Amino acid sequence: MTAPLTLYVDANFLSPYAMSVHVALSEKGLPFEVRLVDLAAREQMMVPFQQRALTCRVPALTHDDFPLTESSAIAEYLEESFPPPQYAALYPAEPRLRARTRQLQAWLRSDLGALRKERSTEHVFHEASQAPLGPQAQVDAAKLLHVAQLVLKPGQTQLFGQWCLADTELALMLKRLSPGQQELPAWLHDYASRQWERPSVQQWVEHNQAARA
């Protein structure tokens, strides 16, 4: 039995970073409790949450008496605390591929701000936006496609031969674009759709749909 794990996520299940950690825990097969934080009511700034979340953001994880925030730090902590082969791997074993995975994750978190703003995760999980991308978001979309076409080839279903957490995060970013040659080439749409079929991702989608009902 592992020490209790509790994951704090946004009440609407829209945070891509909370989704990443939820997927990581599910892929590792770890039992965990989900608790909701009402960001609209600024619950993340209230004392109870501040005491367990150093940066006052979601996701936050508590493992027994150890609290941790920031999705990349949480994922690496989970990989080190529950390592393969006993638990599923979140990162490739080969050092350079592992570094490339972390590079992609860091880039997806820190760049493409205009695209993330114009095509929020509500576009991904709820109704697709019909509005065309603005100039800077178009630049971001072109950069995203450029990088995706460097790390993936048509027909490729995973980044590095087997699933890693960056597959989920890249697929989520690609799904901000509408399918079709104008925004998202069909083969990249297929890659993102295949990632979306993973049971760990579908668990998050089901939470999202239940929160909206």
CSV table of C-alpha atoms in Angstrom, one decimal:
chain,number,residue,atom,x,y,z
A,1,MET,CA,0.0,0.0,0.0
A,2,THR,CA,1.3,3.4,-0.9
A,3,ALA,CA,0.8,6.5,1.3
A,4,PRO,CA,-2.4,8.4,0.4
A,5,LEU,CA,-2.3,10.5,-2.7
A,6,THR,CA,-4.7,13.4,-3.2
A,7,LEU,CA,-4.9,15.5,-6.3
A,8,TYR,CA,-6.4,19.0,-6.2
A,9,VAL,CA,-7.7,20.2,-9.6
A,10,ASP,CA,-9.9,23.0,-10.9
A,11,ALA,CA,-13.6,22.4,-10.4
A,12,ASN,CA,-14.4,22.5,-14.1
A,13,PHE,CA,-11.7,20.0,-15.1
A,14,LEU,CA,-10.3,22.4,-17.7
A,15,SER,CA,-6.7,22.9,-16.6
A,16,PRO,CA,-4.3,21.2,-19.1
A,17,TYR,CA,-1.8,21.0,-16.3
A,18,ALA,CA,-4.1,19.3,-13.9
A,19,MET,CA,-5.1,17.0,-16.7
A,20,SER,CA,-1.5,16.0,-17.2
A,21,VAL,CA,-1.0,15.0,-13.6
A,22,HIS,CA,-4.3,13.2,-13.5
A,23,VAL,CA,-3.2,11.2,-16.6
A,24,ALA,CA,0.2,10.5,-15.0
A,25,LEU,CA,-1.4,9.1,-11.9
A,26,SER,CA,-3.8,7.0,-13.9
A,27,GLU,CA,-1.1,5.6,-16.2
A,28,LYS,CA,0.9,4.5,-13.2
A,29,GLY,CA,-2.2,2.8,-11.8
A,30,LEU,CA,-2.0,4.6,-8.5
A,31,PRO,CA,-5.1,5.0,-6.3
A,32,PHE,CA,-5.7,8.7,-5.6
A,33,GLU,CA,-8.5,11.0,-4.4
A,34,VAL,CA,-9.5,14.0,-6.5
A,35,ARG,CA,-10.5,17.2,-4.7
A,36,LEU,CA,-11.9,20.2,-6.5
A,37,VAL,CA,-10.7,23.8,-6.2
A,38,ASP,CA,-13.1,26.6,-7.2
A,39,LEU,CA,-10.8,29.0,-9.1
A,40,ALA,CA,-13.7,31.4,-10.0
A,41,ALA,CA,-14.2,31.9,-6.2
A,42,ARG,CA,-10.4,32.2,-5.8
A,43,GLU,CA,-10.4,29.3,-3.4
A,44,GLN,CA,-6.7,28.7,-4.4
A,45,MET,CA,-5.9,31.9,-2.5
A,46,MET,CA,-7.7,30.9,0.7
A,47,VAL,CA,-5.9,29.7,3.7
A,48,PRO,CA,-6.8,26.0,3.6
A,49,PHE,CA,-5.4,25.6,0.1
A,50,GLN,CA,-2.5,27.9,0.6
A,51,GLN,CA,-1.3,25.7,3.4
A,52,ARG,CA,-0.9,22.7,1.1
A,53,ALA,CA,0.0,24.5,-2.2
A,54,LEU,CA,3.2,26.5,-2.1
A,55,THR,CA,2.5,28.4,-5.3
A,56,CYS,CA,-1.3,28.6,-4.7
A,57,ARG,CA,-2.1,26.9,-8.0
A,58,VAL,CA,-3.6,23.8,-9.4
A,59,PRO,CA,-2.7,21.0,-9.8
A,60,ALA,CA,-1.5,20.3,-6.3
A,61,LEU,CA,-0.6,16.9,-5.0
A,62,THR,CA,-0.3,15.6,-1.5
A,63,HIS,CA,1.5,12.3,-0.9
A,64,ASP,CA,1.0,11.4,2.7
A,65,ASP,CA,2.3,14.6,4.4
A,66,PHE,CA,4.2,16.0,1.4
A,67,PRO,CA,2.5,18.7,-0.7
A,68,LEU,CA,3.7,19.6,-4.1
A,69,THR,CA,2.6,22.0,-6.9
A,70,GLU,CA,3.5,22.6,-10.5
A,71,SER,CA,2.6,19.8,-12.9
A,72,SER,CA,6.1,19.2,-14.3
A,73,ALA,CA,7.5,18.9,-10.8
A,74,ILE,CA,4.7,16.6,-9.8
A,75,ALA,CA,5.2,14.3,-12.8
A,76,GLU,CA,8.9,14.0,-12.2
A,77,TYR,CA,8.2,13.3,-8.5
A,78,LEU,CA,5.8,10.5,-9.4
A,79,GLU,CA,8.3,9.0,-11.9
A,80,GLU,CA,11.0,8.9,-9.2
A,81,SER,CA,8.7,7.8,-6.3
A,82,PHE,CA,6.9,5.1,-8.4
A,83,PRO,CA,9.6,4.1,-10.9
A,84,PRO,CA,9.4,1.6,-13.8
A,85,PRO,CA,9.2,-1.3,-14.3
A,86,GLN,CA,7.0,-1.8,-11.2
A,87,TYR,CA,4.9,1.2,-12.4
A,88,ALA,CA,4.3,2.5,-15.9
A,89,ALA,CA,6.9,4.9,-17.3
A,90,LEU,CA,6.0,8.6,-17.9
A,91,TYR,CA,9.2,9.3,-19.7
A,92,PRO,CA,11.5,7.4,-22.0
A,93,ALA,CA,14.4,5.5,-20.4
A,94,GLU,CA,17.1,6.7,-22.8
A,95,PRO,CA,18.6,10.0,-21.5
A,96,ARG,CA,18.4,12.0,-24.7
A,97,LEU,CA,14.8,11.0,-25.4
A,98,ARG,CA,13.9,11.8,-21.8
A,99,ALA,CA,15.5,15.2,-22.2
A,100,ARG,CA,13.6,15.8,-25.4
A,101,THR,CA,10.4,14.9,-23.7
A,102,ARG,CA,11.0,17.4,-20.9
A,103,GLN,CA,12.0,20.0,-23.5
A,104,LEU,CA,8.7,19.6,-25.3
A,105,GLN,CA,6.8,19.8,-22.0
A,106,ALA,CA,8.6,22.9,-21.0
A,107,TRP,CA,8.0,24.5,-24.4
A,108,LEU,CA,4.3,23.7,-24.4
A,109,ARG,CA,3.9,25.3,-21.0
A,110,SER,CA,5.9,28.4,-21.7
A,111,ASP,CA,5.2,29.4,-25.3
A,112,LEU,CA,2.2,29.7,-27.7
A,113,GLY,CA,0.4,32.1,-25.4
A,114,ALA,CA,-1.8,33.7,-28.0
A,115,LEU,CA,-3.0,30.3,-29.3
A,116,ARG,CA,-3.8,29.2,-25.7
A,117,LYS,CA,-5.7,32.4,-25.1
A,118,GLU,CA,-7.8,32.3,-28.3
A,119,ARG,CA,-8.3,28.6,-28.2
A,120,SER,CA,-8.7,27.7,-24.5
A,121,THR,CA,-9.4,24.2,-23.3
A,122,GLU,CA,-13.1,25.0,-23.5
A,123,HIS,CA,-12.5,24.8,-27.3
A,124,VAL,CA,-11.1,21.3,-26.8
A,125,PHE,CA,-13.5,19.9,-24.3
A,126,HIS,CA,-16.7,21.7,-25.2
A,127,GLU,CA,-17.6,23.6,-28.4
A,128,ALA,CA,-15.1,24.2,-31.1
A,129,SER,CA,-14.4,27.9,-31.9
A,130,GLN,CA,-15.6,29.1,-35.2
A,131,ALA,CA,-13.6,32.3,-35.1
A,132,PRO,CA,-10.5,32.5,-37.2
A,133,LEU,CA,-7.2,32.8,-35.4
A,134,GLY,CA,-5.8,36.3,-34.9
A,135,PRO,CA,-2.4,37.2,-36.3
A,136,GLN,CA,-0.2,36.2,-33.3
A,137,ALA,CA,-2.2,33.0,-32.7
A,138,GLN,CA,-1.6,32.1,-36.4
A,139,VAL,CA,2.1,32.6,-35.7
A,140,ASP,CA,1.8,30.3,-32.7
A,141,ALA,CA,-0.2,27.7,-34.7
A,142,ALA,CA,2.5,27.7,-37.4
A,143,LYS,CA,5.2,27.2,-34.8
A,144,LEU,CA,3.3,24.4,-33.2
A,145,LEU,CA,2.9,22.6,-36.5
A,146,HIS,CA,6.5,23.1,-37.3
A,147,VAL,CA,7.6,21.5,-34.1
A,148,ALA,CA,5.0,18.7,-34.4
A,149,GLN,CA,6.2,17.9,-37.9
A,150,LEU,CA,9.8,17.7,-36.7
A,151,VAL,CA,9.1,15.2,-33.9
A,152,LEU,CA,6.3,13.2,-35.7
A,153,LYS,CA,5.9,11.6,-39.1
A,154,PRO,CA,2.6,10.7,-40.8
A,155,GLY,CA,1.3,7.4,-39.3
A,156,GLN,CA,3.3,7.8,-36.1
A,157,THR,CA,1.1,7.2,-33.1
A,158,GLN,CA,3.7,8.0,-30.3
A,159,LEU,CA,6.6,10.4,-30.0
A,160,PHE,CA,9.4,8.0,-29.1
A,161,GLY,CA,8.3,4.4,-29.8
A,162,GLN,CA,6.2,4.1,-26.7
A,163,TRP,CA,3.8,6.4,-24.9
A,164,CYS,CA,5.1,9.2,-22.7
A,165,LEU,CA,3.4,12.1,-20.9
A,166,ALA,CA,4.5,14.6,-23.6
A,167,ASP,CA,2.2,12.7,-26.1
A,168,THR,CA,-0.8,13.7,-24.0
A,169,GLU,CA,0.3,17.3,-23.7
A,170,LEU,CA,1.2,17.7,-27.4
A,171,ALA,CA,-2.1,16.1,-28.4
A,172,LEU,CA,-4.0,18.5,-26.2
A,173,MET,CA,-2.2,21.5,-27.8
A,174,LEU,CA,-2.9,20.2,-31.3
A,175,LYS,CA,-6.6,19.8,-30.5
A,176,ARG,CA,-6.8,23.5,-30.1
A,177,LEU,CA,-6.6,23.7,-33.9
A,178,SER,CA,-9.5,22.8,-36.1
A,179,PRO,CA,-9.0,19.6,-38.3
A,180,GLY,CA,-8.3,20.1,-42.0
A,181,GLN,CA,-5.5,21.4,-44.1
A,182,GLN,CA,-6.1,25.1,-43.1
A,183,GLU,CA,-5.2,24.6,-39.4
A,184,LEU,CA,-4.5,21.0,-38.6
A,185,PRO,CA,-3.3,18.4,-41.2
A,186,ALA,CA,-5.3,15.2,-41.1
A,187,TRP,CA,-2.4,13.0,-40.0
A,188,LEU,CA,-1.7,15.2,-37.0
A,189,HIS,CA,-5.4,15.2,-36.2
A,190,ASP,CA,-5.3,11.4,-36.3
A,191,TYR,CA,-2.3,11.4,-33.9
A,192,ALA,CA,-4.1,13.6,-31.5
A,193,SER,CA,-7.3,11.5,-31.7
A,194,ARG,CA,-5.3,8.3,-31.0
A,195,GLN,CA,-3.9,9.9,-27.9
A,196,TRP,CA,-7.4,11.0,-26.8
A,197,GLU,CA,-8.5,7.4,-26.9
A,198,ARG,CA,-6.2,6.3,-24.1
A,199,PRO,CA,-8.3,5.3,-21.0
A,200,SER,CA,-6.3,7.7,-18.8
A,201,VAL,CA,-7.3,10.6,-21.0
A,202,GLN,CA,-10.9,9.5,-21.3
A,203,GLN,CA,-11.1,9.4,-17.5
A,204,TRP,CA,-10.3,13.1,-17.4
A,205,VAL,CA,-12.8,13.8,-20.3
A,206,GLU,CA,-15.5,12.0,-18.3
A,207,HIS,CA,-14.8,14.2,-15.3
A,208,ASN,CA,-15.0,17.2,-17.5
A,209,GLN,CA,-18.3,16.2,-18.9
A,210,ALA,CA,-19.8,15.4,-15.5
A,211,ALA,CA,-18.7,18.8,-14.2
A,212,ARG,CA,-20.5,20.5,-17.0
A,213,ALA,CA,-23.7,18.6,-16.7
